[in-house]
Coordinates of C-alpha atoms and ligand atoms in Angstrom, one line a residue:
M1 CA 3.7 27.5 18.8
S2 CA 2.6 25.6 15.8
N3 CA 5.3 25.0 13.3
V4 CA 4.2 23.1 10.3
S5 CA 6.7 22.1 7.6
E6 CA 6.4 20.5 4.3
L7 CA 8.5 17.4 3.8
K8 CA 9.5 16.8 0.2
V9 CA 11.3 14.1 -1.7
P10 CA 15.0 14.7 -1.2
D11 CA 17.7 14.6 -3.9
I12 CA 17.6 11.1 -5.1
G13 CA 19.7 11.5 -8.2
D14 CA 18.2 10.6 -11.5
F15 CA 15.6 8.5 -9.8
S16 CA 12.8 10.7 -10.9
D17 CA 9.1 10.3 -11.7
V18 CA 8.8 7.1 -9.8
E19 CA 5.6 5.6 -8.6
V20 CA 4.5 5.7 -5.0
I21 CA 3.6 2.1 -4.1
E22 CA 2.9 2.6 -0.5
V23 CA 2.1 5.5 1.8
L24 CA 3.4 4.6 5.3
V25 CA 2.0 7.4 7.3
K26 CA -1.4 9.0 7.8
V27 CA -2.7 12.2 9.2
G28 CA -2.4 12.2 13.0
D29 CA 0.6 9.9 13.0
R30 CA 3.5 11.0 15.3
I31 CA 6.6 10.4 13.2
K32 CA 10.3 10.5 13.9
A33 CA 13.0 12.0 11.8
E34 CA 14.3 9.3 9.4
Q35 CA 11.1 7.4 9.7
S36 CA 10.0 6.1 6.2
L37 CA 7.1 8.1 4.7
V38 CA 6.5 6.4 1.4
T39 CA 7.9 3.5 -0.7
V40 CA 8.6 4.3 -4.3
E41 CA 9.3 1.8 -7.0
S42 CA 10.6 1.8 -10.5
D43 CA 10.6 -1.4 -12.5
K44 CA 14.0 -2.3 -11.2
S45 CA 14.1 -1.1 -7.6
S46 CA 12.2 0.1 -4.7
M47 CA 13.1 2.4 -1.8
E48 CA 11.6 4.1 1.2
I49 CA 11.8 7.8 1.5
P50 CA 12.6 8.9 5.0
A51 CA 11.3 12.0 6.8
A52 CA 13.8 14.9 7.3
A53 CA 12.1 15.9 10.5
G54 CA 9.8 14.4 13.1
G55 CA 6.4 15.7 14.4
V56 CA 2.7 15.1 13.9
V57 CA 1.5 14.5 10.4
K58 CA -1.0 17.2 9.4
A59 CA -1.5 16.4 5.8
V60 CA -0.5 13.6 3.4
K61 CA 0.1 15.0 -0.1
V62 CA 0.7 11.9 -2.1
K63 CA -1.3 8.7 -2.7
V64 CA -0.5 5.3 -4.0
G65 CA 0.0 5.5 -7.8
D66 CA 1.3 9.1 -7.8
K67 CA 4.6 9.8 -9.5
V68 CA 7.2 11.7 -7.6
S69 CA 10.6 13.3 -8.2
E70 CA 13.0 15.3 -6.2
G71 CA 11.1 18.2 -4.5
S72 CA 7.6 16.6 -4.7
P73 CA 5.7 17.4 -1.5
L74 CA 5.0 14.3 0.6
V75 CA 3.6 15.4 4.0
D76 CA 3.1 18.4 6.2
V77 CA 4.3 17.8 9.8
E78 CA 3.9 19.9 12.8
A79 CA 7.0 20.0 15.0
E80 CA 6.2 19.2 18.6
G81 CA 7.8 21.4 21.3
E82 CA 11.5 21.7 21.9
G83 CA 12.1 18.1 21.3
A84 CA 11.2 18.4 17.7
E85 CA 13.4 16.0 15.8
Q86 CA 15.5 17.0 12.8
A87 CA 17.3 14.8 10.4
P88 CA 20.8 14.3 11.5
A89 CA 22.0 16.0 8.4
G90 CA 20.4 19.1 9.8
A91 CA 18.5 19.6 6.6
G92 CA 15.5 21.8 7.0
A93 CA 12.2 20.1 6.9
Q94 CA 11.6 21.9 3.7
Q95 CA 14.4 20.1 2.1
A96 CA 13.6 16.8 3.5
A97 CA 17.1 15.7 2.9
A98 CA 19.6 13.2 4.0
P99 CA 17.9 10.0 3.6
Q100 CA 20.2 7.3 4.8
A101 CA 22.8 6.4 2.3
A102 CA 21.6 2.9 2.2
A103 CA 18.3 4.1 1.1
Q104 CA 19.3 6.8 -1.2
Q105 CA 22.2 5.5 -3.1
P106 CA 20.6 2.5 -4.6
A107 CA 17.9 4.6 -5.9
S108 CA 20.1 6.9 -7.8
Q109 CA 22.2 3.9 -8.8
Q110 CA 19.1 2.2 -10.1
A111 CA 18.1 5.3 -11.8
G112 CA 20.9 5.3 -14.2
A113 CA 23.6 6.5 -12.2
P114 CA 26.1 4.7 -10.5
Q115 CA 26.7 8.4 -10.4
A116 CA 24.7 8.6 -7.2
D117 CA 25.0 12.3 -7.4
A118 CA 24.3 12.5 -11.0
G119 CA 25.9 15.6 -12.5
K120 CA 28.4 15.9 -9.7
K121 CA 30.5 12.9 -10.7
E122 CA 31.4 11.8 -14.1
A123 CA 29.5 8.8 -15.2
P124 CA 31.7 6.5 -13.5
A125 CA 32.6 3.1 -14.3
A126 CA 29.3 1.6 -13.9
A127 CA 30.9 -1.0 -16.0
P128 CA 32.6 -3.8 -14.0
A129 CA 36.0 -2.9 -12.7
P130 CA 38.0 -5.1 -15.0
A131 CA 37.6 -4.2 -18.6
P132 CA 36.0 -7.0 -20.6
Q133 CA 38.6 -9.6 -21.3
A134 CA 36.6 -10.6 -24.3
G135 CA 38.1 -9.4 -27.5
G136 CA 36.7 -9.9 -30.9
A137 CA 37.5 -13.6 -30.6
G138 CA 35.5 -14.0 -27.4
G139 CA 36.6 -15.2 -24.0
E140 CA 35.6 -15.1 -20.4
Q141 CA 34.6 -12.1 -18.4
V142 CA 33.8 -11.7 -14.8
V143 CA 31.0 -9.3 -14.2
E144 CA 31.3 -7.4 -11.0
V145 CA 29.0 -5.1 -9.0
P146 CA 29.4 -1.7 -10.4
D147 CA 29.9 1.5 -8.4
I148 CA 26.7 1.8 -6.4
G149 CA 27.8 4.5 -4.1
D150 CA 27.5 3.9 -0.4
F151 CA 25.2 1.0 -1.0
S152 CA 27.8 -1.5 0.3
D153 CA 27.7 -4.9 2.0
V154 CA 24.2 -5.6 0.9
E155 CA 22.6 -8.9 0.8
V156 CA 21.9 -10.9 -2.4
I157 CA 18.2 -11.8 -2.1
E158 CA 17.8 -13.4 -5.5
V159 CA 20.0 -14.8 -8.2
L160 CA 18.1 -14.3 -11.4
I161 CA 20.3 -16.4 -13.8
K162 CA 21.8 -19.9 -13.8
V163 CA 24.7 -21.6 -15.4
G164 CA 24.2 -22.1 -19.1
D165 CA 21.8 -19.1 -19.4
A166 CA 22.3 -16.7 -22.3
V167 CA 22.5 -13.3 -20.7
K168 CA 22.0 -10.1 -22.6
A169 CA 23.8 -6.8 -21.7
E170 CA 21.6 -5.0 -19.2
Q171 CA 19.8 -8.1 -18.1
S172 CA 19.4 -8.3 -14.4
L173 CA 21.7 -10.7 -12.7
V174 CA 20.9 -10.5 -9.0
T175 CA 18.7 -8.5 -6.7
V176 CA 20.3 -7.0 -3.6
E177 CA 18.5 -5.5 -0.7
S178 CA 19.3 -3.2 2.2
D179 CA 16.9 -2.6 5.1
K180 CA 15.2 0.2 3.1
S181 CA 15.4 -0.7 -0.5
S182 CA 16.1 -3.3 -3.1
M183 CA 17.6 -3.2 -6.6
E184 CA 18.6 -5.4 -9.4
I185 CA 22.1 -5.3 -10.7
P186 CA 22.4 -5.6 -14.5
S187 CA 25.0 -7.3 -16.5
A188 CA 27.7 -5.2 -18.1
A189 CA 28.1 -7.6 -20.9
A190 CA 26.3 -10.3 -22.9
G191 CA 27.4 -13.9 -22.9
E192 CA 26.7 -17.4 -21.5
V193 CA 26.8 -17.9 -17.8
A194 CA 29.8 -20.1 -17.1
E195 CA 29.9 -19.8 -13.4
L196 CA 27.9 -18.2 -10.6
L197 CA 30.1 -16.4 -8.1
V198 CA 27.4 -15.4 -5.6
K199 CA 24.5 -17.1 -4.0
V200 CA 21.5 -15.9 -2.0
G201 CA 22.5 -14.6 1.3
D202 CA 26.0 -13.4 0.2
K203 CA 26.9 -9.8 1.0
V204 CA 28.2 -7.8 -1.9
S205 CA 29.7 -4.3 -2.5
K206 CA 31.2 -2.5 -5.4
G207 CA 33.6 -4.8 -7.2
S208 CA 32.2 -8.1 -5.8
P209 CA 32.3 -10.7 -8.6
L210 CA 28.9 -11.8 -9.6
V211 CA 29.2 -14.1 -12.5
K212 CA 31.7 -15.5 -15.0
L213 CA 30.5 -15.1 -18.6
K214 CA 31.7 -16.8 -21.8
T215 CA 31.5 -13.9 -24.2
A216 CA 31.3 -13.6 -27.9
G217 CA 33.6 -16.0 -29.8
G218 CA 34.1 -18.1 -26.8
A219 CA 30.4 -18.6 -26.3
Q220 CA 29.9 -19.3 -29.9
A221 CA 32.6 -21.9 -30.0
A222 CA 31.1 -23.6 -27.0
A223 CA 27.5 -23.2 -27.9
P224 CA 26.7 -22.0 -31.4
A225 CA 23.1 -22.1 -30.6
Q226 CA 23.6 -19.2 -28.2
A227 CA 24.6 -16.9 -31.0
A228 CA 21.3 -15.0 -30.7
A229 CA 22.5 -13.6 -27.4
A230 CA 25.1 -11.6 -29.3
P231 CA 27.3 -9.6 -27.0
A232 CA 26.7 -5.9 -27.0
P233 CA 29.3 -3.7 -28.6
A234 CA 31.8 -2.4 -26.3
G235 CA 30.1 0.9 -25.8
Q236 CA 26.9 -0.7 -25.1
S237 CA 28.6 -3.0 -22.7
Q238 CA 29.7 0.0 -20.7
A239 CA 26.3 1.5 -20.7
A240 CA 24.9 -1.8 -19.7
A241 CA 26.1 -1.6 -16.2
Q242 CA 24.4 1.7 -15.7
P243 CA 21.0 1.0 -14.4
R244 CA 18.8 3.1 -16.5
A245 CA 16.9 6.2 -15.5
A246 CA 15.0 5.9 -18.7
E247 CA 13.4 2.8 -17.3
S248 CA 11.5 4.7 -14.8
Q249 CA 8.2 5.0 -16.6
P250 CA 7.5 8.5 -17.9
A251 CA 8.4 8.2 -21.5
S252 CA 6.5 5.0 -22.1
A253 CA 3.7 6.1 -19.8
A254 CA 3.2 9.1 -22.0
S255 CA 3.1 7.1 -25.2
E256 CA 1.1 4.1 -23.9
P257 CA -1.3 5.2 -21.3
G258 CA -3.7 2.4 -21.9
A259 CA -1.1 -0.2 -21.5
Q260 CA 0.1 1.4 -18.4
Q261 CA -3.3 1.5 -17.1
A262 CA -4.0 -2.0 -17.9
E263 CA -0.8 -3.1 -16.1
R264 CA -1.0 -0.8 -13.2
Q265 CA -4.5 0.0 -12.2
A266 CA -8.1 -0.8 -12.3
P267 CA -10.4 -0.9 -14.2
V268 CA -8.5 -2.3 -17.1
E269 CA -5.9 -3.8 -14.9
P270 CA -6.1 -6.9 -12.8
V271 CA -4.3 -5.7 -9.6
P272 CA -3.3 -2.2 -9.2
A273 CA 0.3 -1.4 -8.3
A274 CA -1.6 0.2 -5.5
A275 CA -3.3 -3.0 -4.4
P276 CA -4.2 -2.4 -0.8
G277 CA -1.3 -3.3 1.3
A278 CA 0.8 -4.6 -1.6
G279 CA 3.6 -2.4 -0.5
K280 CA 3.7 -4.1 2.8
A281 CA 4.6 -7.4 1.3
H282 CA 8.3 -8.0 1.4
A283 CA 9.4 -8.7 -2.1
S284 CA 11.9 -7.6 -4.7
P285 CA 11.0 -5.4 -7.6
S286 CA 11.1 -8.2 -10.0
V287 CA 8.7 -10.3 -7.9
R288 CA 6.4 -7.3 -7.5
K289 CA 6.4 -6.9 -11.3
F290 CA 5.8 -10.6 -11.8
A291 CA 2.9 -10.5 -9.4
R292 CA 1.4 -7.4 -11.0
E293 CA 1.6 -9.1 -14.4
L294 CA -0.4 -12.0 -13.1
G295 CA -2.8 -9.9 -11.1
V296 CA -1.6 -11.3 -7.7
D297 CA -2.1 -9.3 -4.5
L298 CA 1.2 -9.9 -2.8
T299 CA -0.3 -9.3 0.6
K300 CA -2.1 -12.6 0.2
V301 CA 1.0 -14.6 -0.8
P302 CA 2.6 -16.7 2.0
A303 CA 6.4 -15.9 2.0
T304 CA 9.0 -18.7 2.3
G305 CA 12.1 -16.7 1.5
P306 CA 14.7 -15.5 3.9
K307 CA 13.4 -12.9 6.4
N308 CA 9.9 -13.6 5.3
R309 CA 10.5 -12.5 1.7
I310 CA 8.2 -13.5 -1.1
T311 CA 10.0 -15.4 -3.8
P312 CA 8.9 -16.0 -7.4
D313 CA 8.1 -19.6 -6.4
D314 CA 5.8 -18.3 -3.7
V315 CA 3.8 -16.4 -6.3
R316 CA 3.7 -19.4 -8.6
N317 CA 2.5 -21.7 -5.9
Y318 CA -0.1 -19.2 -4.8
I319 CA -1.5 -19.1 -8.4
K320 CA -1.4 -22.9 -8.6
R321 CA -3.4 -23.2 -5.4
A322 CA -5.8 -20.6 -6.5
L323 CA -6.4 -22.4 -9.8
A324 CA -6.9 -25.7 -8.1
Q325 CA -9.7 -24.4 -5.9
P326 CA -13.2 -25.5 -6.9
G327 CA -14.8 -22.9 -9.0
A328 CA -11.6 -21.2 -10.1
P329 CA -12.2 -20.0 -13.6
A330 CA -9.2 -21.5 -15.2
A331 CA -9.1 -24.7 -13.2
A332 CA -8.3 -27.7 -15.2
P333 CA -11.3 -29.9 -15.7
A334 CA -9.6 -32.6 -13.7
A335 CA -9.3 -30.2 -10.8
G336 CA -13.0 -29.8 -10.2
G337 CA -14.8 -29.6 -13.5
A338 CA -14.8 -25.8 -13.7
G339 CA -12.4 -25.5 -16.6
L340 CA -13.4 -24.5 -20.1
D341 CA -12.6 -27.6 -22.0
L342 CA -12.7 -25.9 -25.4
L343 CA -11.6 -26.8 -28.8
P344 CA -8.3 -25.1 -29.9
W345 CA -8.6 -21.9 -31.7
P346 CA -9.1 -22.6 -35.5
K347 CA -5.9 -22.1 -37.4
V348 CA -6.6 -21.1 -41.0
D349 CA -4.2 -20.2 -43.8
F350 CA -6.2 -17.1 -44.8
A351 CA -3.7 -16.4 -47.6
K352 CA -5.1 -19.4 -49.4
F353 CA -8.4 -17.5 -50.0
G354 CA -7.1 -14.1 -51.0
E355 CA -4.7 -11.3 -50.3
I356 CA -4.0 -10.6 -46.6
E357 CA -2.0 -8.3 -44.4
A358 CA -0.9 -9.2 -40.9
K359 CA -1.0 -6.3 -38.5
P360 CA 0.2 -6.7 -34.9
L361 CA -2.3 -5.6 -32.2
S362 CA -1.3 -2.4 -30.4
R363 CA 0.0 -2.9 -26.9
I364 CA -3.1 -1.2 -25.5
K365 CA -5.3 -3.6 -27.5
K366 CA -3.3 -6.6 -26.3
I367 CA -3.6 -5.7 -22.7
S368 CA -7.1 -4.3 -22.7
G369 CA -8.2 -7.3 -24.7
A370 CA -6.9 -9.7 -22.1
N371 CA -8.7 -7.7 -19.4
L372 CA -11.9 -7.6 -21.4
H373 CA -11.7 -11.3 -21.9
R374 CA -11.2 -12.0 -18.2
N375 CA -14.1 -9.8 -17.3
W376 CA -16.4 -11.4 -19.9
V377 CA -15.5 -14.9 -18.8
M378 CA -15.4 -14.3 -15.0
I379 CA -18.3 -12.0 -14.5
P380 CA -21.9 -13.2 -15.0
H381 CA -23.1 -10.3 -17.1
V382 CA -26.7 -9.4 -17.6
T383 CA -27.7 -6.3 -19.5
N384 CA -30.9 -4.3 -18.8
N385 CA -32.0 -2.1 -21.6
D386 CA -34.1 1.0 -21.2
E387 CA -34.9 4.3 -22.9
A388 CA -34.9 7.7 -21.4
D389 CA -36.9 10.7 -22.7
I390 CA -34.3 13.4 -23.1
T391 CA -36.4 15.8 -25.1
D392 CA -36.2 18.5 -22.5
L393 CA -32.7 17.8 -21.5
E394 CA -31.4 18.0 -25.0
A395 CA -33.2 21.3 -25.5
F396 CA -31.6 22.6 -22.3
R397 CA -28.2 21.3 -23.4
V398 CA -28.5 23.1 -26.8
Q399 CA -29.6 26.3 -25.0
L400 CA -26.7 26.1 -22.5
N401 CA -24.3 25.7 -25.4
K402 CA -25.7 28.7 -27.2
E403 CA -25.3 30.7 -24.0
N404 CA -21.8 29.5 -23.3
E405 CA -20.6 29.6 -26.9
K406 CA -18.2 32.4 -26.2
A407 CA -16.7 30.5 -23.2
G408 CA -15.7 27.8 -25.6
I409 CA -17.0 25.0 -23.3
K410 CA -19.3 22.5 -24.9
V411 CA -21.7 20.9 -22.5
T412 CA -22.1 17.2 -23.6
M413 CA -24.7 14.6 -23.0
L414 CA -21.9 12.6 -21.4
A415 CA -21.5 15.2 -18.7
F416 CA -25.3 15.1 -17.8
L417 CA -25.0 11.3 -17.9
I418 CA -22.2 11.3 -15.4
K419 CA -24.1 13.6 -13.1
A420 CA -27.2 11.4 -13.4
V421 CA -25.2 8.2 -12.8
V422 CA -23.8 9.7 -9.6
A423 CA -27.4 10.4 -8.3
A424 CA -28.3 6.8 -9.2
L425 CA -25.2 5.4 -7.4
K426 CA -26.2 7.3 -4.3
R427 CA -29.6 5.9 -4.5
F428 CA -28.4 2.3 -5.2
P429 CA -25.0 2.0 -3.3
E430 CA -24.4 -1.6 -4.3
F431 CA -23.7 -0.3 -7.8
N432 CA -20.8 1.7 -6.4
A433 CA -19.0 -1.3 -5.1
S434 CA -16.5 -4.0 -5.7
L435 CA -16.4 -7.7 -4.8
D436 CA -13.6 -8.7 -2.5
G437 CA -13.9 -12.4 -1.8
D438 CA -17.0 -12.8 0.2
S439 CA -17.5 -9.2 1.0
L440 CA -18.7 -6.2 -1.0
V441 CA -16.6 -3.1 -0.7
L442 CA -19.0 -0.1 -0.8
K443 CA -17.3 3.1 -1.9
K444 CA -18.2 6.5 -0.5
Y445 CA -16.6 8.4 -3.3
Y446 CA -17.9 8.8 -6.9
H447 CA -15.2 8.5 -9.5
I448 CA -16.8 7.8 -12.9
G449 CA -14.8 6.4 -15.8
F450 CA -15.8 6.8 -19.4
A451 CA -14.6 4.7 -22.4
A452 CA -12.6 6.8 -24.9
D453 CA -11.9 5.5 -28.3
T454 CA -8.3 6.3 -29.4
P455 CA -6.3 5.4 -32.4
N456 CA -4.4 2.8 -30.3
G457 CA -7.4 1.3 -28.6
L458 CA -9.8 1.7 -25.8
V459 CA -8.8 3.6 -22.6
V460 CA -11.0 4.6 -19.6
P461 CA -10.1 7.9 -18.1
V462 CA -11.8 8.7 -14.8
V463 CA -13.6 11.9 -13.6
R464 CA -12.8 12.0 -9.9
D465 CA -15.3 13.2 -7.3
A466 CA -18.0 13.7 -9.9
D467 CA -20.5 14.3 -7.0
R468 CA -18.7 17.5 -6.1
K469 CA -18.6 18.9 -9.6
G470 CA -21.1 20.7 -11.8
V471 CA -22.1 19.6 -15.3
I472 CA -20.1 22.3 -16.9
E473 CA -16.9 21.4 -15.0
I474 CA -17.5 17.7 -15.8
A475 CA -17.9 18.6 -19.5
R476 CA -14.7 20.5 -19.4
E477 CA -12.9 17.7 -17.7
T478 CA -14.2 14.9 -20.0
S479 CA -13.2 16.9 -23.0
E480 CA -9.7 17.5 -21.6
L481 CA -9.3 13.8 -20.6
A482 CA -10.6 12.6 -24.0
K483 CA -8.1 14.8 -25.8
K484 CA -5.3 13.5 -23.5
A485 CA -6.5 10.0 -24.3
R486 CA -6.4 10.6 -28.1
D487 CA -2.9 12.2 -27.8
G488 CA -1.7 9.2 -25.8
K489 CA -0.9 11.5 -22.8
L490 CA -3.1 10.1 -20.0
S491 CA -1.1 9.4 -16.9
P492 CA -1.8 6.3 -14.8
S493 CA -3.5 8.4 -12.2
D494 CA -5.9 9.8 -14.8
M495 CA -7.2 6.2 -15.1
Q496 CA -7.3 5.0 -11.6
G497 CA -9.9 4.6 -8.9
G498 CA -13.0 4.3 -11.1
C499 CA -16.2 3.2 -9.4
F500 CA -18.5 2.9 -12.4
S501 CA -18.0 3.4 -16.1
I502 CA -20.0 4.8 -19.0
S503 CA -19.4 3.7 -22.5
S504 CA -21.0 6.2 -24.9
L505 CA -21.4 5.3 -28.5
G506 CA -24.1 8.0 -28.9
G507 CA -22.0 10.2 -31.1
I508 CA -21.4 7.2 -33.5
G509 CA -24.6 5.2 -33.7
G510 CA -26.4 2.0 -32.7
T511 CA -29.6 1.3 -30.8
H512 CA -28.4 -0.9 -27.8
F513 CA -25.3 -2.9 -27.0
T514 CA -23.8 -5.0 -24.3
P515 CA -21.0 -3.2 -22.6
I516 CA -18.4 -5.3 -20.7
I517 CA -18.0 -4.5 -17.0
N518 CA -14.7 -2.9 -16.1
A519 CA -13.6 -5.1 -13.2
P520 CA -13.4 -4.7 -10.3
E521 CA -16.5 -2.4 -10.9
V522 CA -19.8 -4.2 -10.8
A523 CA -21.8 -2.3 -13.5
I524 CA -21.3 -0.2 -16.6
L525 CA -23.7 2.0 -18.6
G526 CA -23.7 1.7 -22.4
V527 CA -25.3 4.7 -24.2
S528 CA -26.4 4.6 -27.8
R529 CA -27.6 7.2 -30.2
S530 CA -30.7 9.2 -29.3
A531 CA -33.5 9.4 -31.9
Y532 CA -37.0 10.8 -32.1
K533 CA -39.7 8.2 -31.6
P534 CA -43.4 8.6 -31.7
V535 CA -44.7 8.0 -28.1
W536 CA -48.4 7.6 -27.2
D537 CA -49.3 10.1 -24.5
G538 CA -52.8 8.7 -24.0
K539 CA -54.4 10.9 -26.6
Q540 CA -52.0 11.0 -29.5
F541 CA -48.5 10.2 -30.6
V542 CA -46.0 12.8 -29.7
P543 CA -42.4 13.1 -30.8
Q544 CA -39.9 12.2 -28.0
L545 CA -36.2 12.3 -28.1
T546 CA -35.2 8.9 -26.8
L547 CA -31.9 7.8 -25.4
P548 CA -31.1 4.1 -25.3
L549 CA -29.4 2.9 -22.1
S550 CA -27.8 -0.5 -21.7
L551 CA -26.8 -1.3 -18.1
S552 CA -24.6 -4.4 -17.8
Y553 CA -24.3 -5.6 -14.2
D554 CA -22.5 -8.3 -12.3
H555 CA -25.3 -10.7 -11.3
R556 CA -23.3 -12.0 -8.4
V557 CA -23.7 -8.6 -6.8
I558 CA -26.8 -7.0 -8.4
D559 CA -30.2 -8.6 -8.8
G560 CA -32.2 -8.0 -12.0
A561 CA -34.9 -6.1 -10.1
A562 CA -32.2 -3.7 -8.7
A563 CA -30.8 -3.2 -12.2
A564 CA -34.2 -2.4 -13.6
R565 CA -34.8 0.1 -10.7
F566 CA -31.4 1.7 -11.3
N567 CA -32.2 2.2 -15.0
A568 CA -35.7 3.4 -14.2
F569 CA -34.3 6.0 -11.8
L570 CA -31.7 7.0 -14.3
T571 CA -34.4 7.5 -17.0
A572 CA -36.5 9.5 -14.6
V573 CA -33.6 11.8 -13.8
L574 CA -32.7 12.3 -17.4
A575 CA -36.3 13.0 -18.3
D576 CA -36.5 15.7 -15.6
F577 CA -33.1 16.7 -14.2
R578 CA -34.7 18.5 -11.3
R579 CA -35.1 15.1 -9.7
I580 CA -31.4 15.1 -9.0
L581 CA -32.2 17.6 -6.2
L582 CA -34.6 15.2 -4.5
Ligands
CAO601 N1 -27.1 10.5 -29.2 C1 -27.0 11.3 -30.3 N2 -26.0 12.1 -30.5 C2 -25.0 12.1 -29.6 C3 -25.0 11.3 -28.4 C4 -26.2 10.5 -28.2 N3 -26.3 9.7 -27.2 N4 -23.9 11.6 -27.7 C5 -23.2 12.5 -28.4 N5 -23.9 12.8 -29.5 C6 -23.4 13.7 -30.5 C7 -23.1 15.0 -29.9 O1 -24.2 15.8 -29.8 C8 -22.1 15.5 -30.9 O2 -22.7 16.1 -32.0 P1 -22.3 17.5 -32.6 O3 -20.9 17.4 -33.0 O4 -23.3 17.7 -33.7 O5 -22.5 18.4 -31.5 C9 -21.3 14.3 -31.3 O6 -22.2 13.2 -31.1 C10 -20.0 14.1 -30.6 O7 -20.3 14.1 -29.3 P2 -19.4 14.7 -28.1 O8 -18.4 15.6 -28.7 O9 -20.3 15.2 -27.1 O10 -18.6 13.5 -27.7 P3 -19.2 12.4 -26.7 O11 -19.5 13.0 -25.4 O12 -20.4 11.7 -27.4 O13 -18.1 11.4 -26.6 C11 -16.2 10.2 -26.0 C12 -16.9 11.6 -26.0 C13 -14.8 10.3 -25.4 C14 -17.1 9.3 -25.1 C15 -16.1 9.7 -27.4 O14 -15.2 10.5 -28.2 C16 -15.7 8.3 -27.5 O15 -14.5 7.9 -27.5 N6 -16.7 7.4 -27.7 C17 -16.5 6.0 -27.9 C18 -16.5 5.2 -26.7 C19 -16.3 3.7 -27.0 O16 -15.5 3.3 -27.8 N7 -17.1 2.9 -26.3 C20 -17.1 1.5 -26.6 C21 -16.3 0.8 -25.5 S1 -16.5 -0.9 -25.5 O17 -15.7 -1.3 -26.9

């Protein structure tokens, strides 16, 4: 008899709302109890979540980029016959419990709790066992591995500091790794590194000494220049050893969606956290983060570390090699002549000419700016301008809105444009594609992004599966997403997976403009303000409501003729929406 159970994320302490970086099973897979289902990662650790029961995977309920917490559904499995496996802990499949201690504890530890069972234990001495020896006058302090539950005898895979470094409280000292997860151990105190007490390959457990620090007065006496690394107050020093739940993203995600997006996912980010196969690369969280910041796909980086692990140097060397290749955008002129041998940016003392105010760029602006810059420099853009006759469509839209007034849903031109773009993408599939080296990845799904102007900068929420939605549903969704964008509440998944973007400035003004392609997409449609124009119909001038369309395309992928055809098709659909049915 068929017996399908839902396997969920088990109790993993405070380690909540963490991102899925890899899904390790697919529908049809035959899995065993304890087999890893997904890998999750916070900024300081990663872990695999094991199955509580074995069977055949019937449905996978998460995807890369999703955030999960305890109780989040992961997969449905169908138990097979009498031999159906259960987790040793006997947990029902519904509870998906009992991940191996080695996998579970570090997560909860990382998440702010050496209290692996947060709430059950008192916040234990996450601080190193010996109380800081440093008094007000300073001294030396040995920082040890705090209580990290059953996560014992684990290998040090990275030492992140060296003798002489000024270390801040909470700064990561080493990365340790078990067979299922890795985590960084933070310092309980601030000071100068006097001696390293571990090296790569050592096994450590709770209480293992990691580093000897010169703290406070001692450090100052020895090296006054290090004063900036002021030791944390005692209370803070205690807290320091508690890896922090707060560092798992939700708070900042909520407040800085664009920045998150830019860091973690396309289109405004270089390499999604979900880069295909990235999770399969063997690397510590800090190396993953480093790679993400630089837009490096870890699956392409040759590993030289122990057990085939990717080290920070492997990432650096990969980038150096990539830059040295002929044609690399940032290659130095000497390395092949492809570099931009530009004059330095002009430095002007503006205050000499009048009153000024320096205002730092928002985080979203800084990150999206860097992405826009890369896209502008790396993609050979061409923009094809056209005009669509939307006289009838606008009349229809106004009529629809009158009819639906009570329902409170405003049908926007943007919603019609999304629908029309989907029809055009179906007709011209190379526009629904991304370049991957020498191949073109053609997408069979239709997720359309739209640029939204927010007080903090530009973000690009995505309407998923727009081909399967009607205009009214799309209008509702774009209005919800635009509101979330303005409120700074977009989640990373709201901005992922876009195939093609629309930038509509129609509500504001302008005649035409050159939108910048949202890499790795290959085209973007800019829409300006519609206006009545006199158009000759063969006998007379008639008024026509005309919508300016500016299609920027990646000329490496799309020829000028194809772009003109795409725009012509789009204008035909907008002029007579019945064409969408053809
Ligand atoms: N021509 C003329 N009027 C237009 C129009 C067009 N192409 N598109 C919209 N309008 C009008 C609408 O009819 C509406 O007027 P009423 O308030 O009188 O009904 C008004 O403009 C506002 O339109 P809307 O509520 O339908 O919003 P929208 O769909 O135009 O835009 C959104 C939504 C999220 C795209 C918009 O708020 C936004 O952020 N636009 C800026 C995008 C941007 O910054 N792009 C540049 C990126 S590159 O730097």
